[in-house]
Amino acid sequence: MIAIIDYGMGNVRSIINALYYIGYDAVITAEPQQIDDASHIILPGVGAFGDAMVNIVRRGLDEILKKQVFEKGKPFMGICLGLQLLAKCSEEHGHHNGLGWFDAEVLKFNLNGSRLKIPHMGWNEITPASDHFLFSHLKNTERTFYFVHSFHIVCHKQNDVAATCEYGINFNAAIARDNIVATQFHPEKSQDNGIQVLKNFLEWNP
């Protein structure tokens, strides 16, 4: 069973449909026992960083996830806002503290007069920074994935960067450390490559 964390603002339906498509049972939940029973945990996210953290703390999910991920070592995946929430802080609509799992901050795209539009929305190719299992067995030679975001994560430890992408600037498209992975792109909306990334995560045994 896969636990998709419910904190009131995630892109949960498309993720659970993708997991069903590749043959995995999943539950959308904020219940401690269901999260404890899960083999893998996914933190999705669409919306504002500050509101997301308020919901997570109000439901006690910050402590529940910390126990599952750091004490029990359960495989964890953040998606889009679910990646950004792992940083120490974000400048989205003010200053907001995040979960602080990574020595990182979330900044707004600054494209210095570029004609590129914000939010960054559409398909872009990523460049893996390592041979992480998350990007193995991709069917397409072009490693393109679907993005929708106006902010990006800046890691202060380069070893935490699992993939980068170019959109006016070079930004971090995925991060990873120990039993934690997270993608700025939406694997559940990225067709064959995204399905393979989700499958890799669910088969991952860190």
XYZ file of N, CA, C and O in Angstrom, residues 64-133:
280
model
N 4.506 13.267 11.970
C 4.225 11.908 11.472
C 5.204 11.536 10.362
O 5.788 10.441 10.363
N 5.416 12.446 9.429
C 6.319 12.162 8.309
C 7.758 12.049 8.776
O 8.522 11.205 8.291
N 8.144 12.889 9.718
C 9.517 12.824 10.230
C 9.800 11.444 10.839
O 10.863 10.863 10.619
N 8.842 10.936 11.581
C 9.015 9.609 12.195
C 9.127 8.523 11.132
O 10.003 7.651 11.204
N 8.245 8.585 10.132
C 8.233 7.543 9.104
C 9.484 7.576 8.233
O 10.028 6.530 7.872
N 9.928 8.766 7.921
C 11.037 8.907 6.965
C 12.389 8.786 7.647
O 13.284 8.088 7.146
N 12.557 9.424 8.792
C 13.880 9.456 9.419
C 14.084 8.340 10.444
O 15.191 7.829 10.582
N 13.042 7.968 11.167
C 13.204 6.898 12.153
C 13.004 5.528 11.520
O 13.750 4.593 11.798
N 11.992 5.402 10.651
C 11.702 4.100 10.054
C 12.347 3.918 8.692
O 12.342 2.811 8.154
N 12.870 4.989 8.122
C 13.582 4.884 6.845
C 12.720 4.534 5.668
O 13.178 3.941 4.684
N 11.464 4.925 5.714
C 10.528 4.552 4.643
C 10.811 5.378 3.382
O 11.074 6.579 3.471
N 10.758 4.776 2.202
C 10.954 5.534 0.961
C 9.907 6.640 0.821
O 8.706 6.388 0.976
N 10.371 7.828 0.498
C 9.517 9.018 0.450
C 9.759 9.757 -0.855
O 10.900 9.914 -1.296
N 8.661 10.233 -1.461
C 8.774 11.023 -2.690
C 7.926 12.288 -2.588
O 6.729 12.225 -2.283
N 8.534 13.437 -2.840
C 7.810 14.697 -2.940
C 7.632 15.059 -4.402
O 8.505 14.788 -5.226
N 6.489 15.667 -4.727
C 6.200 16.049 -6.105
C 5.783 17.514 -6.147
O 4.853 17.912 -5.434
N 6.468 18.304 -6.979
C 6.191 19.721 -7.208
C 6.249 20.507 -5.898
O 7.313 20.639 -5.313
N 5.130 21.020 -5.401
C 5.166 21.703 -4.109
C 5.662 20.757 -3.021
O 6.294 21.190 -2.053
N 5.397 19.484 -3.189
C 5.888 18.479 -2.241
C 7.405 18.416 -2.192
O 7.981 17.996 -1.187
N 8.079 18.797 -3.256
C 9.538 18.965 -3.243
C 9.901 20.248 -2.505
O 10.757 20.237 -1.616
N 9.255 21.333 -2.838
C 9.634 22.623 -2.256
C 9.458 22.640 -0.743
O 10.219 23.294 -0.024
N 8.465 21.925 -0.233
C 8.207 21.905 1.207
C 9.333 21.259 2.003
O 9.413 21.433 3.220
N 10.221 20.540 1.336
C 11.347 19.900 2.027
C 12.459 20.890 2.342
O 13.378 20.577 3.093
N 12.388 22.088 1.766
C 13.409 23.116 2.005
C 13.228 23.748 3.381
O 12.214 23.584 4.051
N 14.237 24.513 3.785
C 14.144 25.217 5.070
C 13.146 26.365 5.015
O 12.496 26.674 6.011
N 13.039 27.021 3.848
C 12.165 28.189 3.770
C 11.823 28.498 2.317
O 12.450 27.975 1.386
N 10.817 29.364 2.157
C 10.406 29.817 0.828
C 10.104 31.305 0.880
O 9.636 31.823 1.903
N 10.338 31.980 -0.235
C 10.016 33.404 -0.332
C 8.686 33.628 -1.041
O 8.377 34.755 -1.425
N 7.880 32.576 -1.200
C 6.605 32.713 -1.895
C 5.608 33.483 -1.027
O 5.190 33.013 0.024
N 5.227 34.667 -1.466
C 4.280 35.533 -0.724
C 4.760 35.783 0.704
O 3.997 35.623 1.676
N 6.022 36.166 0.853
C 6.579 36.418 2.176
C 7.642 35.398 2.521
O 8.182 34.746 1.625
N 7.937 35.282 3.803
C 8.913 34.279 4.238
C 8.181 33.205 5.032
O 7.478 33.509 5.992
N 8.376 31.953 4.617
C 7.698 30.843 5.286
C 8.711 29.727 5.552
O 9.502 29.395 4.662
N 8.638 29.165 6.747
C 9.490 28.026 7.064
C 8.910 26.754 6.475
O 7.689 26.554 6.479
N 9.808 25.889 5.984
C 9.384 24.608 5.453
C 9.702 23.478 6.417
O 9.998 23.712 7.597
N 9.653 22.247 5.914
C 9.969 21.099 6.766
C 11.438 21.070 7.143
O 11.808 20.496 8.164
N 12.296 21.647 6.309
C 13.708 21.740 6.646
C 14.487 20.452 6.519
O 15.538 20.296 7.132
N 14.009 19.540 5.700
C 14.729 18.277 5.531
C 15.987 18.464 4.678
O 16.911 17.664 4.759
N 16.001 19.481 3.845
C 17.163 19.761 2.999
C 17.668 21.168 3.300
O 16.855 22.079 3.572
N 18.986 21.333 3.241
C 19.595 22.648 3.408
C 19.383 23.408 2.097
O 20.241 23.413 1.212
N 18.212 24.007 1.988
C 17.801 24.597 0.711
C 16.758 25.669 0.962
O 16.145 25.722 2.038
N 16.563 26.528 -0.034
C 15.525 27.549 0.033
C 14.798 27.589 -1.313
O 15.345 27.173 -2.342
N 13.584 28.097 -1.291
C 12.759 28.162 -2.491
C 12.646 29.617 -2.922
O 12.191 30.469 -2.157
N 13.051 29.876 -4.154
C 13.099 31.239 -4.680
C 12.239 31.365 -5.929
O 12.031 30.389 -6.659
N 11.769 32.583 -6.185
C 11.009 32.844 -7.403
C 11.962 32.890 -8.591
O 13.108 33.336 -8.461
N 11.494 32.430 -9.740
C 12.307 32.534 -10.944
C 12.654 33.994 -11.217
O 11.779 34.869 -11.210
N 13.905 34.270 -11.460
C 14.355 35.595 -11.879
C 15.048 35.418 -13.217
O 16.200 34.991 -13.287
N 14.331 35.752 -14.296
C 14.833 35.483 -15.643
C 15.447 36.714 -16.297
O 15.746 36.702 -17.485
N 15.600 37.785 -15.518
C 16.352 38.963 -15.969
C 15.919 39.467 -17.349
O 16.725 39.600 -18.267
N 14.629 39.747 -17.489
C 14.145 40.331 -18.734
C 13.920 39.349 -19.863
O 13.595 39.756 -20.977
N 14.079 38.082 -19.597
C 13.845 37.077 -20.627
C 12.376 37.107 -21.068
O 11.485 37.477 -20.305
N 12.118 36.704 -22.291
C 10.746 36.614 -22.788
C 10.045 35.346 -22.313
O 8.866 35.142 -22.596
N 10.763 34.495 -21.634
C 10.138 33.277 -21.121
C 9.073 33.635 -20.091
O 9.227 34.580 -19.318
N 8.001 32.875 -20.088
C 6.871 33.173 -19.214
C 7.001 32.467 -17.869
O 7.558 31.382 -17.763
N 6.468 33.128 -16.846
C 6.321 32.546 -15.527
C 4.832 32.529 -15.209
O 4.184 33.580 -15.343
N 4.234 31.418 -14.794
C 4.907 30.185 -14.400
C 5.542 29.434 -15.565
O 5.102 29.569 -16.708
N 6.584 28.696 -15.242
C 7.186 27.754 -16.170
C 6.197 26.598 -16.314
O 5.954 25.852 -15.372
N 5.619 26.476 -17.491
C 4.570 25.484 -17.699
C 4.804 24.778 -19.021
O 4.852 25.424 -20.072
N 4.985 23.480 -18.960
C 5.156 22.712 -20.183
C 6.236 21.654 -20.034
O 6.672 21.315 -18.936
N 6.672 21.157 -21.201
C 7.611 20.034 -21.238
C 9.043 20.548 -21.376
O 9.328 21.396 -22.214
N 9.934 19.996 -20.551
C 11.354 20.335 -20.642
C 12.199 19.108 -20.347
O 11.805 18.229 -19.566
N 13.371 19.080 -20.950
C 14.277 17.956 -20.730
C 15.109 18.199 -19.483
O 15.586 19.324 -19.246
N 15.283 17.163 -18.696
C 16.112 17.255 -17.493
C 17.469 16.598 -17.753
O 17.626 15.795 -18.678
N 18.434 16.960 -16.914
C 19.752 16.335 -16.956
C 20.043 15.718 -15.597
O 20.245 16.453 -14.614
N 20.003 14.393 -15.489
C 20.319 13.775 -14.200
C 21.735 14.137 -13.763
O 22.662 14.152 -14.566
N 21.873 14.444 -12.476
C 23.175 14.803 -11.941
C 23.933 13.578 -11.449
O 25.108 13.672 -11.120
N 23.220 12.460 -11.397
C 23.849 11.226 -10.933
C 23.115 10.062 -11.590
O 22.160 10.252 -12.350
N 23.549 8.845 -11.306
C 22.885 7.665 -11.860
C 21.846 7.136 -10.877
O 21.713 5.938 -10.668
N 21.092 8.053 -10.297
C 20.080 7.661 -9.307
C 19.074 6.695 -9.929
O 18.662 6.851 -11.076
N 18.654 5.725 -9.130
C 17.709 4.699 -9.583
C 16.405 5.305 -10.100
O 15.730 4.725 -10.965
